[in-house]
Amino acid sequence: VLTRSLPFMSRPHAWLELQAWGALAVPTGLLAGGVVGVLINTTFVSGISDWNLAIATALVTGAGPLANVFSAVWSKWSEGREKVAALTLLKALFTACLFVIPLVPINHIGLFILVVAVLGAQIFWAGIVTIRAVVWRANYSRTARTTFAAQTQIIVSIVMSLVGAAAGLALDLNVNNFRWVFFGSAVFSLLGVFSFKRVRVRRQKQLLAAEKKARDNRIFRLGNVFQVLRDDAIYRKYLLWQFIFGSGNLMTIAPLILVLTYNMGVPRLTQILITASVPTILMPATTPFWASALATRHVVAFRALNSRVFVLASATVFFGGIFQSLWLLWVSAVLIGVAFGGGMLIWNLGHNDFAPQERNVEYMSVHVTLTGIRGLIAPLIGVGFYGLLESYKPGTGPWALSLPFVLTLCGSCGFHWLYHTIK
């Protein structure tokens, strides 16, 4: 039923992909920053300092975006390679990282292994996302691609939210249940690997030939990837405001988990519902609206519209934190879900409005690499600001949520300025 709105030739690919991404949504639901962050703060508490827990929380909440600094490497590695074979290998390595997590001991070494395993899984996932963009562009037209991305996001969001809620319930029952939860997610990941192996890429010979020709005409360096920023002024300005705006978004979850744990004493399940499951389950409800808006708008115009909801959500998180109001934080979870319904859609597709086909991977690589840089620094700054405020005066940590709000507001203003500049 989900694939009937697509062109007939695209349906077989789409059905196989929906199965694969649906299965892989189980482990990605557990690797979501809110889920793993809550796991660390409520499980690895014996003999480990609050500062080490805060750093680990920052690293895992930013692990997904942080891993994208490797996108340039994956971009180069994938050139001239058959895309399905490349994706299958990366998914197998992603699955191997998942099988490590159930084995970690509850101590300093176990915490270190857990963080490394999460980072490793997210690094391989970054490669999957980078190469997936090429497959989607080859197999679907712009309109069909938007429709398919929306459908995929609906399935993935529902699965991820349910998995996150189930993980929270399991942790509330027994903290050691995380071992069985992650083992089961690894099994689902294997199912996704085998399902995707049957996907075919349309006109792959021409695509690989174009990639090889483009590769032969240049020497690969990191600077070559960032030459996109020098060549495309509009894309450069777009990514500048996206960096500021996205830093605010990525800075929010880690200090929010600390506020929920140490300032408000909220149970594990409630923490995961607010930081992960509720926003994720609400994404599909607004995805059709956002997909319709994207189909008729350039990415800059879409970002200007979508960013307004993010600003409202960030403001609600801030006021919910400083007033320690749980009902405001529930409202913020709803608003974050609405905002990310469009945010994740444009994150996957936005670069296509700027990139020529033969440089699609380069444009995506610049985009996700910059996401990775802010994924490293933003959560660490967030928890550092929280710790600084708490050391100055206990109980003032929630004011750390003011910083992501200011960054989100500035980024939104930048998108509006850029839209009025180019329209």
C-alpha atoms as one frame of an Amber mdcrd trajectory, in Angstrom:
protein
   0.000   0.000   0.000   2.786   2.415   0.903   4.492   2.036  -2.485   1.410
   2.499  -4.712   1.926   6.261  -4.897   5.339   5.687  -6.510   6.007   5.117
 -10.238   5.588   1.464 -11.217   9.296   0.937 -11.976  10.292   2.239  -8.541
   7.980   0.021  -6.504  10.109  -3.165  -6.280  13.110  -1.175  -5.026  10.937
   0.769  -2.605   9.309  -2.305  -1.062  12.655  -3.999  -0.403  14.076  -0.795
   1.042  11.094  -0.256   3.323  11.614  -3.732   4.779  15.323  -3.110   5.311
  15.018   0.348   6.860  12.115  -0.819   9.030  14.248  -3.609  10.502  17.225
  -1.298  10.979  15.003   1.178  12.827  15.085  -1.195  15.821  18.795  -0.686
  16.584  18.771   2.975  15.532  15.911   3.504  17.987  18.178   2.254  20.779
  21.183   4.226  19.560  19.173   7.456  19.669  20.964   9.845  21.998  18.138
  10.080  24.507  17.937   6.317  25.012  21.666   5.620  25.390  22.164   8.788
  27.440  19.511   7.707  29.932  21.023   4.197  30.001  24.425   5.602  30.993
  23.123   8.027  33.628  20.958   5.450  35.363  22.986   2.229  34.952  26.677
   3.171  35.181  26.415   5.028  38.486  28.434   2.873  40.888  31.960   4.221
  41.406  31.903   6.523  38.368  32.116  10.297  38.828  29.301  12.581  37.739
  31.705  14.369  35.383  32.676  11.129  33.601  29.005  10.241  33.268  28.273
  13.697  31.852  31.083  13.405  29.278  29.911   9.922  28.273  26.349  11.217
  27.974  27.511  14.079  25.757  29.499  11.729  23.519  26.684   9.228  22.976
  23.993  11.873  22.494  26.182  13.493  19.855  27.528  10.217  18.471  25.225
  10.107  15.460  26.031  13.602  14.210  29.666  13.304  15.361  30.190  10.193
  13.235  29.404  12.232  10.153  32.920  13.719  10.168  33.812  10.440   8.443
  31.397  11.116   5.601  34.176  12.434   3.352  36.025   9.143   3.838  32.900
   7.140   3.015  32.264   9.376   0.017  35.720   8.635  -1.399  35.522   4.952
  -0.502  32.174   4.497  -2.270  33.235   6.070  -5.575  33.232   3.458  -8.326
  31.907   0.739  -5.998  28.605  -1.056  -6.443  26.326   0.725  -4.019  24.333
  -2.226  -2.676  27.506  -4.220  -1.970  29.041  -1.222  -0.199  25.922  -0.687
   1.903  25.713  -4.382   2.787  29.282  -4.375   4.104  28.720  -1.263   6.205
  25.504  -2.670   7.640  27.318  -5.876   8.618  29.962  -3.858  10.486  27.211
  -1.770  12.094  25.606  -5.001  13.315  28.898  -6.267  14.747  29.110  -3.175
  16.974  25.623  -3.895  18.279  26.618  -7.406  19.362  29.388  -5.918  21.552
  27.064  -3.820  23.729  25.299  -6.704  25.575  28.706  -7.960  26.753  29.964
  -4.819  28.555  30.557  -4.948  32.339  29.034  -2.265  34.591  32.237  -0.390
  35.470  34.673   2.157  34.019  35.908  -0.280  31.375  32.371  -1.226  30.426
  31.396   2.427  30.094  34.393   3.028  27.825  33.558  -0.009  25.663  29.911
   1.054  25.456  30.817   4.559  24.271  33.293   3.158  21.714  30.729   0.628
  20.442  28.078   3.331  20.062  30.548   5.602  18.267  31.618   2.719  16.010
  28.041   1.847  15.126  27.266   5.478  14.358  30.403   5.849  12.207  29.276
   2.953  10.029  25.738   4.354   9.998  27.114   7.654   8.699  28.552   5.778
   5.734  25.218   4.068   5.171  23.375   7.401   5.105  25.939   8.978   2.775
  25.738   6.188   0.190  21.980   5.754   0.598  21.485   9.272  -0.758  23.100
   8.157  -4.032  20.837   5.101  -4.284  17.722   7.183  -3.677  18.720   9.733
  -6.283  19.378   6.988  -8.850  16.182   5.023  -8.179  13.602   7.797  -7.702
  12.682  11.097  -9.347  12.640  14.235  -7.172   8.906  13.945  -6.486   9.058
  10.179  -5.939  12.145  10.604  -3.766  10.340  13.050  -1.493   7.335  10.718
  -1.266   9.482   7.668  -0.563  11.612   9.482   2.021   8.428  10.548   3.809
   7.064   6.991   3.768  10.341   5.589   5.034  10.462   8.166   7.799   6.944
   7.240   8.911   7.867   3.570   9.320  11.240   4.282  10.906   9.809   6.833
  13.342   7.053   4.515  14.553   9.476   1.628  15.087  12.091   3.814  16.800
   9.588   5.352  19.211   8.131   1.992  20.204  11.603   0.520  20.663  12.675
   3.471  22.820   9.599   3.184  25.035  10.098  -0.575  25.383  13.738   0.001
  26.337  12.711   2.528  28.996  10.202   0.101  30.473  12.785  -2.701  30.444
  15.338  -0.506  32.238  12.796   0.489  34.891  12.139  -3.209  35.548  15.820
  -4.190  35.680  18.845  -2.192  34.529  20.533  -5.360  33.233  17.724  -5.860
  30.720  19.664  -3.595  28.353  21.714  -6.671  27.397  18.715  -8.541  25.991
  17.340  -5.403  24.385  20.535  -4.706  22.438  20.994  -8.363  21.493  17.513
  -8.400  19.986  18.256  -5.184  18.086  21.344  -6.784  16.551  19.215  -9.655
  15.263  16.836  -7.192  13.583  19.846  -5.455  12.068  20.898  -8.733  10.457
  17.423  -9.085   8.951  17.786  -5.618   7.461  21.129  -6.558   5.916  19.716
  -9.591   4.120  16.622  -7.738   2.916  18.609  -4.886   1.357  20.940  -7.206
  -0.572  18.176  -7.709  -3.176  17.867  -3.992  -4.025  19.141  -2.935  -7.458
  20.413   0.512  -8.455  19.034   1.860 -11.729  21.576   2.889 -14.384  24.384
   1.905 -12.034  26.952   1.426 -14.827  26.489   5.005 -16.001  26.595   6.250
 -12.403  29.837   4.410 -11.600  31.406   5.578 -14.859  30.526   9.193 -14.048
  31.958   8.813 -10.538  35.197   7.290 -11.850  35.562  10.036 -14.445  35.018
  12.729 -11.846  37.454  10.967  -9.491  40.150  10.657 -12.177  39.924  14.373
 -12.882  40.827  15.388  -9.344  43.095  14.381  -6.477  41.103  13.622  -3.360
  41.865  15.697  -0.308  39.616  16.938   2.456  40.011  20.360   0.874  38.455
  19.035  -2.336  35.280  18.208  -0.474  35.159  21.654   1.056  35.771  23.199
  -2.353  32.011  22.862  -2.632  31.809  25.677  -0.094  34.090  27.861  -2.196
  32.287  27.122  -5.450  28.678  27.462  -4.274  28.051  30.702  -2.376  24.372
  30.040  -1.642  25.092  26.546  -0.323  27.898  28.005   1.814  25.566  30.546
   3.414  22.891  27.903   3.887  25.328  25.614   5.715  26.590  28.498   7.870
  23.127  29.149   9.266  22.485  25.415   9.439  25.611  25.051  11.589  24.412
  27.664  14.081  20.843  26.387  14.048  21.825  22.717  14.257  24.265  23.362
  17.100  21.348  24.543  19.189  19.363  21.415  18.387  22.275  19.061  19.114
  23.142  20.854  22.351  19.718  20.311  23.915  19.408  16.610  24.759  22.547
  15.996  26.862  21.950  18.787  29.425  18.221  18.018  29.376  18.973  14.434
  30.463  21.117  15.815  33.304  18.295  18.140  34.351  15.756  15.301  34.296
  18.083  12.978  36.245  19.746  15.214  38.836  17.465  18.247  39.196  14.046
  16.643  38.755  14.593  12.950  39.605  12.434  11.717  36.719  12.135   7.897
  36.184  13.982   6.232  33.258  10.875   5.518  31.203   9.657   9.116  31.487
  13.090  10.427  30.521  13.206   8.275  27.385   9.633   9.177  26.468  10.391
  12.908  26.690  13.824  12.889  25.052  13.275  10.212  22.403  10.037   8.247
  22.059   7.390  10.993  22.039   9.248  13.212  19.538   9.947  10.214  17.330
   6.378   8.857  17.295   5.024  12.294  16.399   7.288  12.733  13.384   5.105
  10.614  11.060   1.981  12.618  11.935   3.511  15.788  10.497   5.693  14.237
   7.794   2.943  14.354   5.100   2.475  18.081   5.732   6.203  18.751   5.621
   6.661  16.573   2.522   3.930  18.543   0.759   5.586  21.803   1.780   8.991
  20.595   0.577   7.646  19.442  -2.788   6.695  23.031  -3.680   9.541  24.921
  -1.961  13.277  25.322  -2.302  15.217  24.004   0.685  15.977  27.531   1.984
  12.306  28.518   1.977  11.441  25.226   3.664  14.087  25.702   6.353  12.789
  29.191   7.129   9.319  27.738   7.698  10.409  24.648   9.623  12.828  26.533
  11.889   9.992  28.502  13.484   8.677  25.331  15.114  12.161  24.438  16.343
  12.485  27.856  17.997   9.166  27.383  19.791  10.217  23.893  20.898  13.588
  25.118  22.188  11.933  27.930  24.135   9.561  25.429  25.752  12.467  23.160
  26.749  14.242  26.142  28.314  11.270  27.316  30.363  10.344  23.746  31.294
  13.872  23.222  32.609  14.282  26.407  34.630  10.812  26.083  36.184  11.273
  22.296  36.517   7.851  21.894  34.945   7.285  18.355  33.725   4.140  19.307
  31.796   6.078  21.955  29.832   8.694  19.352  28.979   5.937  17.045  27.707
   4.742  19.925  25.511   8.312  20.451  24.308   8.537  16.763  23.360   5.448
  17.188  21.164   6.844  20.336  19.527  10.217  18.686  18.922   8.444  15.791
  17.214   6.516  18.181  14.968   9.687  20.096  14.099  11.758  17.000  13.359
   8.994  15.662  11.137  10.277  18.182   8.619  13.818  18.494   9.926  14.827
  14.896   9.238  13.161  14.989   5.836  15.127  18.030   4.709  18.322  16.722
   6.324  18.293  13.743   3.947  17.128  15.583   0.822  18.059  19.252   1.128
  21.447  19.064  -0.593  19.770  17.792  -3.779  18.467  21.308  -4.488  22.080
  22.493  -4.816  24.103  19.530  -6.142  24.738  18.442  -9.740  24.237  14.656
  -9.950  27.910  13.748 -10.380  28.783  15.747  -7.218  25.835  14.577  -5.139
  27.983  12.607  -2.701  30.365  15.554  -2.228  27.528  17.934  -1.383  26.036
  15.408   1.035  29.485  14.802   2.540  30.057  18.484   3.286  26.608  18.676
   4.853  27.021  15.652   7.119  30.665  16.440   7.957  29.656  19.836   9.316
  26.873  18.057  11.208  29.563  15.819  12.695  31.684  18.747  13.840  28.797
  20.320  15.702  27.830  16.858  16.984  31.207  16.721  18.721  31.327  20.202
  20.211  27.680  21.087  20.900  26.780  18.363  23.469  30.127  18.816  25.244
  29.562  22.571  25.476  26.035  21.903  26.739  27.085  19.567  29.574  30.117
  21.755  30.313  27.881  24.797  30.716  25.546  22.744  32.930  28.471  21.622
  35.114  29.846  25.164  35.331  26.509  26.536  36.506  26.025  23.733  39.046
  29.540  24.255  40.452  28.885  27.994  40.752  25.525  27.519  42.449  23.814
  24.128  42.888  20.396  24.026  41.253  21.192  26.514  38.475  22.141  23.829
  35.929  18.807  24.059  34.062  19.806  27.554  32.901  22.262  25.782  30.575
  19.236  25.192  28.324  19.266  28.910  27.492  22.298  28.477  25.224  20.691
  26.045  22.730  17.609  28.274  22.656  19.679  31.336  21.676  21.555  29.401
  18.964  18.338  27.997  17.504  16.775  31.457  17.418  19.831  32.967  15.687
  19.907  30.168  13.104  16.229  30.624  12.317  16.744  34.347  11.779  19.592
  33.485   9.420  17.411  31.185   7.315  14.796  33.923   6.986  17.442  36.447
   5.951  18.876  34.056   3.346  15.417  33.285   1.962  14.623  36.968   1.457
  18.068  37.468  -0.105  17.693  34.825  -2.835  13.975  34.821  -3.600
